[in-house]
CSV table of C-alpha atoms in Angstrom, one decimal:
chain,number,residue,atom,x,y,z
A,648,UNK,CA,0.0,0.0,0.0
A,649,UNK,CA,2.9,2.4,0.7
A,650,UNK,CA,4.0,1.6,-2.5
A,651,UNK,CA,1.4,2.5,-4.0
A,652,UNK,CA,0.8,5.7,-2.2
A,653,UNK,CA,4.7,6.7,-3.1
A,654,UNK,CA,4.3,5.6,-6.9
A,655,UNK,CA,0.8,7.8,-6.6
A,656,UNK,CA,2.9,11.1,-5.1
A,657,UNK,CA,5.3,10.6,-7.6
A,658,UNK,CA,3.0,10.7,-10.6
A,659,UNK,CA,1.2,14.1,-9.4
A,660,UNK,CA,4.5,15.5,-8.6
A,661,UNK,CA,5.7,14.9,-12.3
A,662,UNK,CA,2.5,16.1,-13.2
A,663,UNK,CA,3.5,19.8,-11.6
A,664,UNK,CA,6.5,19.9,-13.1
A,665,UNK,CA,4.8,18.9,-17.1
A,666,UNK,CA,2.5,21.6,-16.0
A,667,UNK,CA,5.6,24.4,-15.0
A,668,UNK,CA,7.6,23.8,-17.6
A,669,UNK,CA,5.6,22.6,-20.5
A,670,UNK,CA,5.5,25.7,-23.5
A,671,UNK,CA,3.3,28.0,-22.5
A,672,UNK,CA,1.0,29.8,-25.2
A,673,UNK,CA,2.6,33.1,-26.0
A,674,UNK,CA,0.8,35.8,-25.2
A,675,UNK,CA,1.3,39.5,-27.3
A,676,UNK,CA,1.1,42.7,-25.0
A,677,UNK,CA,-0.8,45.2,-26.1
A,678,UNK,CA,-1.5,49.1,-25.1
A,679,UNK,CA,-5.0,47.7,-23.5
A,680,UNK,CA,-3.2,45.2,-21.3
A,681,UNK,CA,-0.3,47.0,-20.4
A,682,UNK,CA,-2.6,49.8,-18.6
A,683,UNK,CA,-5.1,47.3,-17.4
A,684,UNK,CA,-1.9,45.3,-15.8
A,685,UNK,CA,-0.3,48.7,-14.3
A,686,UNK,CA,-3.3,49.5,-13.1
A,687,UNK,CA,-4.6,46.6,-11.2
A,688,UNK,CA,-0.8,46.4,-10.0
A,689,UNK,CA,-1.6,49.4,-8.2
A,690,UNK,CA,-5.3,49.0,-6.8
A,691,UNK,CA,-3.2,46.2,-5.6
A,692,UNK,CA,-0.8,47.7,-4.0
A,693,UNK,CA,-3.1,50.4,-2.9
A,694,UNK,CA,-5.7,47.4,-1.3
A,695,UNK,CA,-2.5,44.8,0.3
A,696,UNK,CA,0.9,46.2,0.6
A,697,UNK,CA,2.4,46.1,4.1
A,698,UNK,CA,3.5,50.0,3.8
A,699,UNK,CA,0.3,52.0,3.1
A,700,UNK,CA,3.1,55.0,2.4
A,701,UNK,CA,5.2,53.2,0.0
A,702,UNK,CA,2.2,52.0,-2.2
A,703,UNK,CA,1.2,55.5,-2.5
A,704,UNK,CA,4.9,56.7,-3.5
A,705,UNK,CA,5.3,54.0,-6.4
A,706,UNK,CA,1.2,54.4,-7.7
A,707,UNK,CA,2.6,58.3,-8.4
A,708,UNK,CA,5.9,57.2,-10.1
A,709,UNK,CA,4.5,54.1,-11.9
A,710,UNK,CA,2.1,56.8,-13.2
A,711,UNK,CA,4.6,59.3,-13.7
A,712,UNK,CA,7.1,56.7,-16.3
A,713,UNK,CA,3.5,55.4,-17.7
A,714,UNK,CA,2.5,58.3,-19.1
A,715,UNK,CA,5.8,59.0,-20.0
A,716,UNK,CA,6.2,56.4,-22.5
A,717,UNK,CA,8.1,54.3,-20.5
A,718,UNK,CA,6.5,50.4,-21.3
A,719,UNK,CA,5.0,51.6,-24.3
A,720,UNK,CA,7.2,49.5,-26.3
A,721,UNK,CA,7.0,46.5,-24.5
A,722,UNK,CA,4.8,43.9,-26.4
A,723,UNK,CA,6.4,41.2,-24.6
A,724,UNK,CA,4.8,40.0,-21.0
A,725,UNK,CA,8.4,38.9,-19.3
A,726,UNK,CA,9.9,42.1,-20.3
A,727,UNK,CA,7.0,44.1,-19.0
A,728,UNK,CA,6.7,42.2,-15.5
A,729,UNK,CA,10.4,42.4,-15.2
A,730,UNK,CA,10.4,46.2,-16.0
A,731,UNK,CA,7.8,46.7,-13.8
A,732,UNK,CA,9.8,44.4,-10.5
A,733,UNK,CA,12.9,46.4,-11.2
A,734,UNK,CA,10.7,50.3,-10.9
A,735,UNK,CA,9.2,48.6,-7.5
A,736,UNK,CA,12.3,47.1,-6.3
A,737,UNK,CA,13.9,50.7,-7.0
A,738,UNK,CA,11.4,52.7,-5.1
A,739,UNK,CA,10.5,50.4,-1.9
A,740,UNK,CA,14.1,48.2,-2.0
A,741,UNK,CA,11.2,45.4,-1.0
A,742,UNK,CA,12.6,41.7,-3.1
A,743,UNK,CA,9.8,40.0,-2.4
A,744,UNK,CA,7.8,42.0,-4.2
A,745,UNK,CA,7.5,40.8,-8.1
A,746,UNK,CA,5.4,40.9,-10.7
A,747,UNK,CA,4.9,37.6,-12.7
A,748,UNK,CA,3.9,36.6,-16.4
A,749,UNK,CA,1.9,33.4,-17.0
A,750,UNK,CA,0.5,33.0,-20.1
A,751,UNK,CA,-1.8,30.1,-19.9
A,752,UNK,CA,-2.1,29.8,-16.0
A,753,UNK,CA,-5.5,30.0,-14.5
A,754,UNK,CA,-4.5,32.1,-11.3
A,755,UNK,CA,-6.7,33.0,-8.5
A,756,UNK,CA,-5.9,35.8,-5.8
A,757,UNK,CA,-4.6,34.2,-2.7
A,758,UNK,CA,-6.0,36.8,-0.8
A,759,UNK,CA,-9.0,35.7,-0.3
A,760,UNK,CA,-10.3,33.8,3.0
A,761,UNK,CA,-7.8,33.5,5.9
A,762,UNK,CA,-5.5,30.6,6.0
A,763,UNK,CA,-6.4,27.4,7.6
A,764,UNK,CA,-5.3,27.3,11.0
A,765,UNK,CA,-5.9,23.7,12.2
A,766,UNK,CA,-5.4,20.3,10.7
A,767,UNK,CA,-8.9,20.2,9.9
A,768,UNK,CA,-9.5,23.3,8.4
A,769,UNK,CA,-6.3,22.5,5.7
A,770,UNK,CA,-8.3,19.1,5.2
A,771,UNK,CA,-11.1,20.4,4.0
A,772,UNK,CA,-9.5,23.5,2.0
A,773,UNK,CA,-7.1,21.0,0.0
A,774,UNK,CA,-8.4,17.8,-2.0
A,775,UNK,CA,-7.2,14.7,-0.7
A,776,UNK,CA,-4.3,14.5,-3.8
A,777,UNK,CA,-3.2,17.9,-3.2
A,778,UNK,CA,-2.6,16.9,0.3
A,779,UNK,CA,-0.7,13.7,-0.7
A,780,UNK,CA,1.2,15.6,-3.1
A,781,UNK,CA,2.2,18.1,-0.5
A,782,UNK,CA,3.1,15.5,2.1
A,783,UNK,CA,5.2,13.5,-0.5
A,784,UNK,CA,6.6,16.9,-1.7
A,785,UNK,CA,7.3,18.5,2.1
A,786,UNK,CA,9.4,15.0,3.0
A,787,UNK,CA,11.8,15.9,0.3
A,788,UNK,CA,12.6,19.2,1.6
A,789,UNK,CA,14.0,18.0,4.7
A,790,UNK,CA,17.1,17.3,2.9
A,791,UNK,CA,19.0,15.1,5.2
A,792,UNK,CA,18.8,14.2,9.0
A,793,UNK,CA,21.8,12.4,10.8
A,794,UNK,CA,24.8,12.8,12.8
A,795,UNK,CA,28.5,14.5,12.1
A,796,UNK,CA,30.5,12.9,14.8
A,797,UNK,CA,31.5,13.1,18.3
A,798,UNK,CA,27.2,12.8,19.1
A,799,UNK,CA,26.5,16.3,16.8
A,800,UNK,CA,23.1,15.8,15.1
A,801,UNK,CA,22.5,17.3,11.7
A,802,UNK,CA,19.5,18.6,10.0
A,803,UNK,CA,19.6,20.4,6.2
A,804,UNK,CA,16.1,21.7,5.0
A,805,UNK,CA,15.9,23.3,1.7
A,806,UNK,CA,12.8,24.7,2.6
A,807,UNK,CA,9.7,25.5,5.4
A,808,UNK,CA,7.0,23.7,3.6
A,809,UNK,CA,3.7,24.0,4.4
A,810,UNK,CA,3.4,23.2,8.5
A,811,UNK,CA,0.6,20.5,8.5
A,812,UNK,CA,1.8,18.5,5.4
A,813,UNK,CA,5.4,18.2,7.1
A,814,UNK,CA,4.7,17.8,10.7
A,815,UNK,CA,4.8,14.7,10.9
A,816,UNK,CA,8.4,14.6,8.8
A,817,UNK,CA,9.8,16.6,11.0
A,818,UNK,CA,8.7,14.8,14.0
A,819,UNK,CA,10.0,12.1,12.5
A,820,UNK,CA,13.7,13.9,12.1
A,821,UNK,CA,13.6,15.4,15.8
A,822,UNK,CA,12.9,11.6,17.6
A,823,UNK,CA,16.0,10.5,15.3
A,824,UNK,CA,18.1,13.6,16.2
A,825,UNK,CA,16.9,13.6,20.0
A,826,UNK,CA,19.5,11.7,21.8
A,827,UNK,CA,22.1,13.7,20.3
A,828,UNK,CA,24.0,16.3,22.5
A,829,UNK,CA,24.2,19.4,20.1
A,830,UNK,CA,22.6,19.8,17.0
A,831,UNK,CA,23.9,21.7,13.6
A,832,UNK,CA,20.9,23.6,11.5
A,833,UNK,CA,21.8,23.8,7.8
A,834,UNK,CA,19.9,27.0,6.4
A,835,UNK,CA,22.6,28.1,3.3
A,836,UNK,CA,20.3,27.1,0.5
A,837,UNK,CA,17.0,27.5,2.4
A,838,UNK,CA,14.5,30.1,0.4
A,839,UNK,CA,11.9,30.0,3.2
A,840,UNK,CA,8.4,29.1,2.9
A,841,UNK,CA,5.7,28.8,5.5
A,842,UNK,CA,5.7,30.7,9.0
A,843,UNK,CA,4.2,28.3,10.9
A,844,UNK,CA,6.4,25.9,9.9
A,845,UNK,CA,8.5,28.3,11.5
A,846,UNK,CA,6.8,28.3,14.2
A,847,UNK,CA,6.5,24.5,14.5
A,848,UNK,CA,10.2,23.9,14.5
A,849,UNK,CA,11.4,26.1,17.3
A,850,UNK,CA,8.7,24.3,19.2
A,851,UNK,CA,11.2,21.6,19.7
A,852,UNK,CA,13.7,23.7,21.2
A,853,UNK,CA,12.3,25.2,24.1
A,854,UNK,CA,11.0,24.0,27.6
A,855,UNK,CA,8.2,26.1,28.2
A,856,UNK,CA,5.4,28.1,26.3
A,857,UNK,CA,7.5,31.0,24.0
A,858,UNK,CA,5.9,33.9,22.7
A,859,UNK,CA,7.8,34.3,18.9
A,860,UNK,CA,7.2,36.9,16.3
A,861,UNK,CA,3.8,38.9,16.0
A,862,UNK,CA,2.5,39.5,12.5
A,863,UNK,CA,0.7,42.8,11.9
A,864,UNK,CA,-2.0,42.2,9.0
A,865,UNK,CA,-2.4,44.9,6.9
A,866,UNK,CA,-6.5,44.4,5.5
A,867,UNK,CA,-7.1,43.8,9.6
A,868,UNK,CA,-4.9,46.2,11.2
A,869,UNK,CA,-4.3,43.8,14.1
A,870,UNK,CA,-1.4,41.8,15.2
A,871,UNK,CA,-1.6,38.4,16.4
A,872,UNK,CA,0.9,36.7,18.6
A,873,UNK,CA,2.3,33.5,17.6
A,874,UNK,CA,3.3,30.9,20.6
A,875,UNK,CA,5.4,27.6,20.3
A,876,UNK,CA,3.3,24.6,20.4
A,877,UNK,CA,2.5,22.2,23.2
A,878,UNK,CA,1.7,19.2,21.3
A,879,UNK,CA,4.6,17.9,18.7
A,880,UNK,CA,4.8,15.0,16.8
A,881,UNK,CA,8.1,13.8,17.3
A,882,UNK,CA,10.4,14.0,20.7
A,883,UNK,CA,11.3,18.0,21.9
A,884,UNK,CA,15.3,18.7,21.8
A,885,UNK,CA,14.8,21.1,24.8
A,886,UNK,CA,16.2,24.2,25.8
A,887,UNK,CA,19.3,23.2,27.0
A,888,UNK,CA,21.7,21.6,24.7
A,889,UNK,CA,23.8,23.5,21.8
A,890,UNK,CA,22.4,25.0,18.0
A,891,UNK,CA,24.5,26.4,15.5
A,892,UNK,CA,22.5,27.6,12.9
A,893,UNK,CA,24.5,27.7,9.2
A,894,UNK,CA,23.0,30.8,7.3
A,895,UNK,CA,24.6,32.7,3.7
A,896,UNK,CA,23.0,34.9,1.5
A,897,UNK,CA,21.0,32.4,0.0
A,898,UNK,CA,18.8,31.9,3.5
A,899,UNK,CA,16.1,33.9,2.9
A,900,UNK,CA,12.3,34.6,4.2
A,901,UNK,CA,11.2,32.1,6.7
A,902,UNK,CA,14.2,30.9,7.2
A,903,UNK,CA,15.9,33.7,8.1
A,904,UNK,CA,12.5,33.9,10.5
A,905,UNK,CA,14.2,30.7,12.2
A,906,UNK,CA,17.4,32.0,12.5
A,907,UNK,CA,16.4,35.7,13.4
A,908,UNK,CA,14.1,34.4,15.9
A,909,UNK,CA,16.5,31.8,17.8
A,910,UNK,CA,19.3,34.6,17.9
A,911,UNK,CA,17.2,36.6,19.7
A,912,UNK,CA,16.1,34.5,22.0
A,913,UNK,CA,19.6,33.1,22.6
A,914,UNK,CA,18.6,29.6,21.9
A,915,UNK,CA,21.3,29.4,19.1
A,916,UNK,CA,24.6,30.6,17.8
A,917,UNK,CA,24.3,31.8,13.7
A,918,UNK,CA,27.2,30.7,11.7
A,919,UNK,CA,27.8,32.3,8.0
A,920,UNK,CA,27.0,35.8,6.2
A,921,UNK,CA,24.9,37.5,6.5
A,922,UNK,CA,21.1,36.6,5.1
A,923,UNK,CA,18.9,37.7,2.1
A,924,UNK,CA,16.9,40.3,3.9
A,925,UNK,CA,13.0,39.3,3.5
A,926,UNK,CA,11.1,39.2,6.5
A,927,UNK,CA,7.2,40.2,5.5
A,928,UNK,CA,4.8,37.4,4.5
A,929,UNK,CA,3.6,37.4,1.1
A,930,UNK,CA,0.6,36.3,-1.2
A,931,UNK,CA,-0.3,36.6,-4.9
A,932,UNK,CA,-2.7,38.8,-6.1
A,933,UNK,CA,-4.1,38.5,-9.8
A,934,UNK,CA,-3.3,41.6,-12.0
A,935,UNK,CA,-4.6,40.8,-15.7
A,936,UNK,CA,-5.6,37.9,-17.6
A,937,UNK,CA,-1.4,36.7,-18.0
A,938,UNK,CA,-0.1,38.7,-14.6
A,939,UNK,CA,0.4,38.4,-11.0
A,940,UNK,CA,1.7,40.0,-8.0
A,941,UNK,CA,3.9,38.6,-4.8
A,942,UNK,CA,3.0,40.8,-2.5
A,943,UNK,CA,3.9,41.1,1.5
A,944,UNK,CA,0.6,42.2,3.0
A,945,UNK,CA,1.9,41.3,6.3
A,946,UNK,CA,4.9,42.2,8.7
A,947,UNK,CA,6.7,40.1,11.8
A,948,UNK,CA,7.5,42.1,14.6
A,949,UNK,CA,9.8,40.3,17.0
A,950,UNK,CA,8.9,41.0,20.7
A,951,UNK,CA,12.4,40.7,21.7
A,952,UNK,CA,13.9,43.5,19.5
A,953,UNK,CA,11.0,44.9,18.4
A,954,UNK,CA,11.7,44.9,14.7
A,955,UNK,CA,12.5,42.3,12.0
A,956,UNK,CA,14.9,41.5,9.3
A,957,UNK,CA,13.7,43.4,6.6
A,958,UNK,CA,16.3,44.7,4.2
A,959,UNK,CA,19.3,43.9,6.6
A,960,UNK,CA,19.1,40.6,6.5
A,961,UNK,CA,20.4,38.5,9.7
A,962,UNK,CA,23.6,39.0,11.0
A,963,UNK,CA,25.7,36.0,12.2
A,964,UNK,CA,27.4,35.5,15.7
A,965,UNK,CA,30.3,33.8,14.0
A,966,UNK,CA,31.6,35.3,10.3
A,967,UNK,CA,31.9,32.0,8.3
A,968,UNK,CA,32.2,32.0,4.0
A,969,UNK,CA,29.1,29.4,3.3
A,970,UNK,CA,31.3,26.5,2.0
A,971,UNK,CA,33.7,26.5,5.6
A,972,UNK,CA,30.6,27.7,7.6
A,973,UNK,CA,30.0,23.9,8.7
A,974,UNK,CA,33.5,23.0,9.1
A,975,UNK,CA,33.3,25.9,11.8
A,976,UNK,CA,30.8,25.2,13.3
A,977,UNK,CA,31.6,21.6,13.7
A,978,UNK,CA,34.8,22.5,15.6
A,979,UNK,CA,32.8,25.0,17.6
A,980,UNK,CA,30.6,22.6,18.6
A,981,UNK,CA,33.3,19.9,19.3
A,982,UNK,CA,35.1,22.8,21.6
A,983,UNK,CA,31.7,23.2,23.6
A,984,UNK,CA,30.9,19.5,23.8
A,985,UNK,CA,34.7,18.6,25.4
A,986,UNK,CA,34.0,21.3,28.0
A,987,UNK,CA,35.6,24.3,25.8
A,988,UNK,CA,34.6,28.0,25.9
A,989,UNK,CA,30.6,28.3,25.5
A,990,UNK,CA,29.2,29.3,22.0
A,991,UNK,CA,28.7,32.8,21.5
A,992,UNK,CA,25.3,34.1,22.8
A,993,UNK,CA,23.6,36.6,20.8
A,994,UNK,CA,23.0,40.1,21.7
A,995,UNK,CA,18.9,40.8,21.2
């Protein structure tokens, strides 16, 4: 039956990927769609963005270079969405923000109905595929689990999948990394993902209930705390025993989140360079019959420093190149393990 089950995941997993990369029908740009794309892009931004004030500042120069001539000439829709990231990265410095083309792509705004917040609700929001596809999808992302020597545990995700999909994974990697007396967090090729995911995995390394970052929703105006959890799935690695936490300037969004958020509350030491610089959750937004928006319409606020990451990215404790950050952290942790000189502990 597992068999079966894995054979199944794999199928709908090769199924995404025909679906990404097949040839898409191509799909001319004319004067009509440019200016209905520029402006939904800006009701948009007017309706989500996390800064009210910068929305307002690019809807006057977007206007400004529109009438100006400035995408007249662009007939084709990956010039025109690139044009467009680059004049919104160069006004609000914000790289999560970006304007896609997807010709062919039936694309619904995100932005509609919260998020599922229990098991249940993601149940019944995702078709029973979907979720296996997920799950099968979510294991493969928690790249490798195991041990470096001298009782140092290991974990490398290239991602923070979806939280309920890859619970139980990572329950799975925390009983097998449990026993072990410090434990090395590989982050250098992590993009980020899902907050609560976030959420879930720093759940494991503390004793008590811990109050993490609040995000501040821009269509409510209200922040809402976020807490570890009580209940895990797999064995909790305490509060007690030594992280490193490997970061570069490929860790980005959530997991930056992870790192940023352990720093500050001292519960690990960050070993690398310093980090992409994306801290606000985003969701896509439809534009035009072809385009879309990624769009932060939300912003973490850590209680401990009372800011985020945004733009500056995380700064490590210990200044590492990526390719010898493990090798350093490795002997750090060998030092601390024989009785050595403590880690580092991080300033909030």
């Amino acid at each position: 039956m597992k068999r079966i089950v894995s054979a199944i995941a794999v199928l709908l997993v090769l199924g995404v990927f025909w679906l990404a990369f097949k040839p898409r029908p191509d799909a001319t740009v004319d004067a009509a769609m440019r200016s209905a794309t520029i402006d939904n892009l800006l009701a948009k931004l007017n309706d989500h963005y996390v800064f009210p004030d910068k929305a307002r500042q690019m809807q006057a120069v977007l206007r400004e270079r529109a009438q100006a001539g400035r995408y007249d000439g662009i007939r084709n829709g990956y010039r025109l969405a690139q044009q467009l990231t680059t004049d919104l990265h160069g006004i609000g410095k914000d790289l999560h923000l970006q304007v896609r083309f997807a010709p062919g792509l039936d694309l619904t705004d995100q932005a509609e109905g919260p998020a599922p917040a229990t098991q249940a609700q993601w149940e019944q929001r995702t078709h029973f595929f979907e979720r296996l596809m997920m799950r099968h999808t979510a294991a493969r992302e928690v790249k490798k689990v195991g041990r470096l020597g001298h009782n140092v545990g290991y974990l490398n995700m290239s991602s923070f999948p979806d939280a309920f999909p890859v619970a139980d994974r990572l329950g799975a990697a925390m009983n097998e990394l449990a026993d072990t007396e410090g434990l090395i967090v590989d982050l250098r090729q992590n993009r980020g993902g899902d907050p609560q995911t976030v959420v879930l995995l720093i759940s494991y390394f503390v004793d008590r209930p811990t109050r993490l970052n609040d995000i501040w929703d821009r269509a409510s105006g209200t922040s809402v705390q976020h807490w570890t959890h009580d209940r895990l799935d797999g064995k909790r690695y305490g509060g007690t025993k030594p992280v490193m936490i490997l970061v570069g300037p490929r860790t980005g969004s959530a997991a930056e989140d992870f790192a940023y958020t352990m720093q500050a509350l001292k519960r690990a030491t960050v070993v690398g360079e310093r980090t992409w610089g994306g801290a606000h959750p985003t969701r896509f937004y439809r534009i035009g019959e072809h385009f879309f928006v990624q769009m932060p319409n939300q912003r973490s606020i850590s209680p401990i420093t009372g800011t985020n990451w945004e733009g500056t990215g995380v700064t490590p404790d210990i200044a590492a190149t990526p390719d010898q950050a493990l090798a350093v952290a490795g002997k750090l942790m060998r030092r601390r393990l024989q009785g050595g000189a403590p880690l580092v502990a991080a300033a909030p």
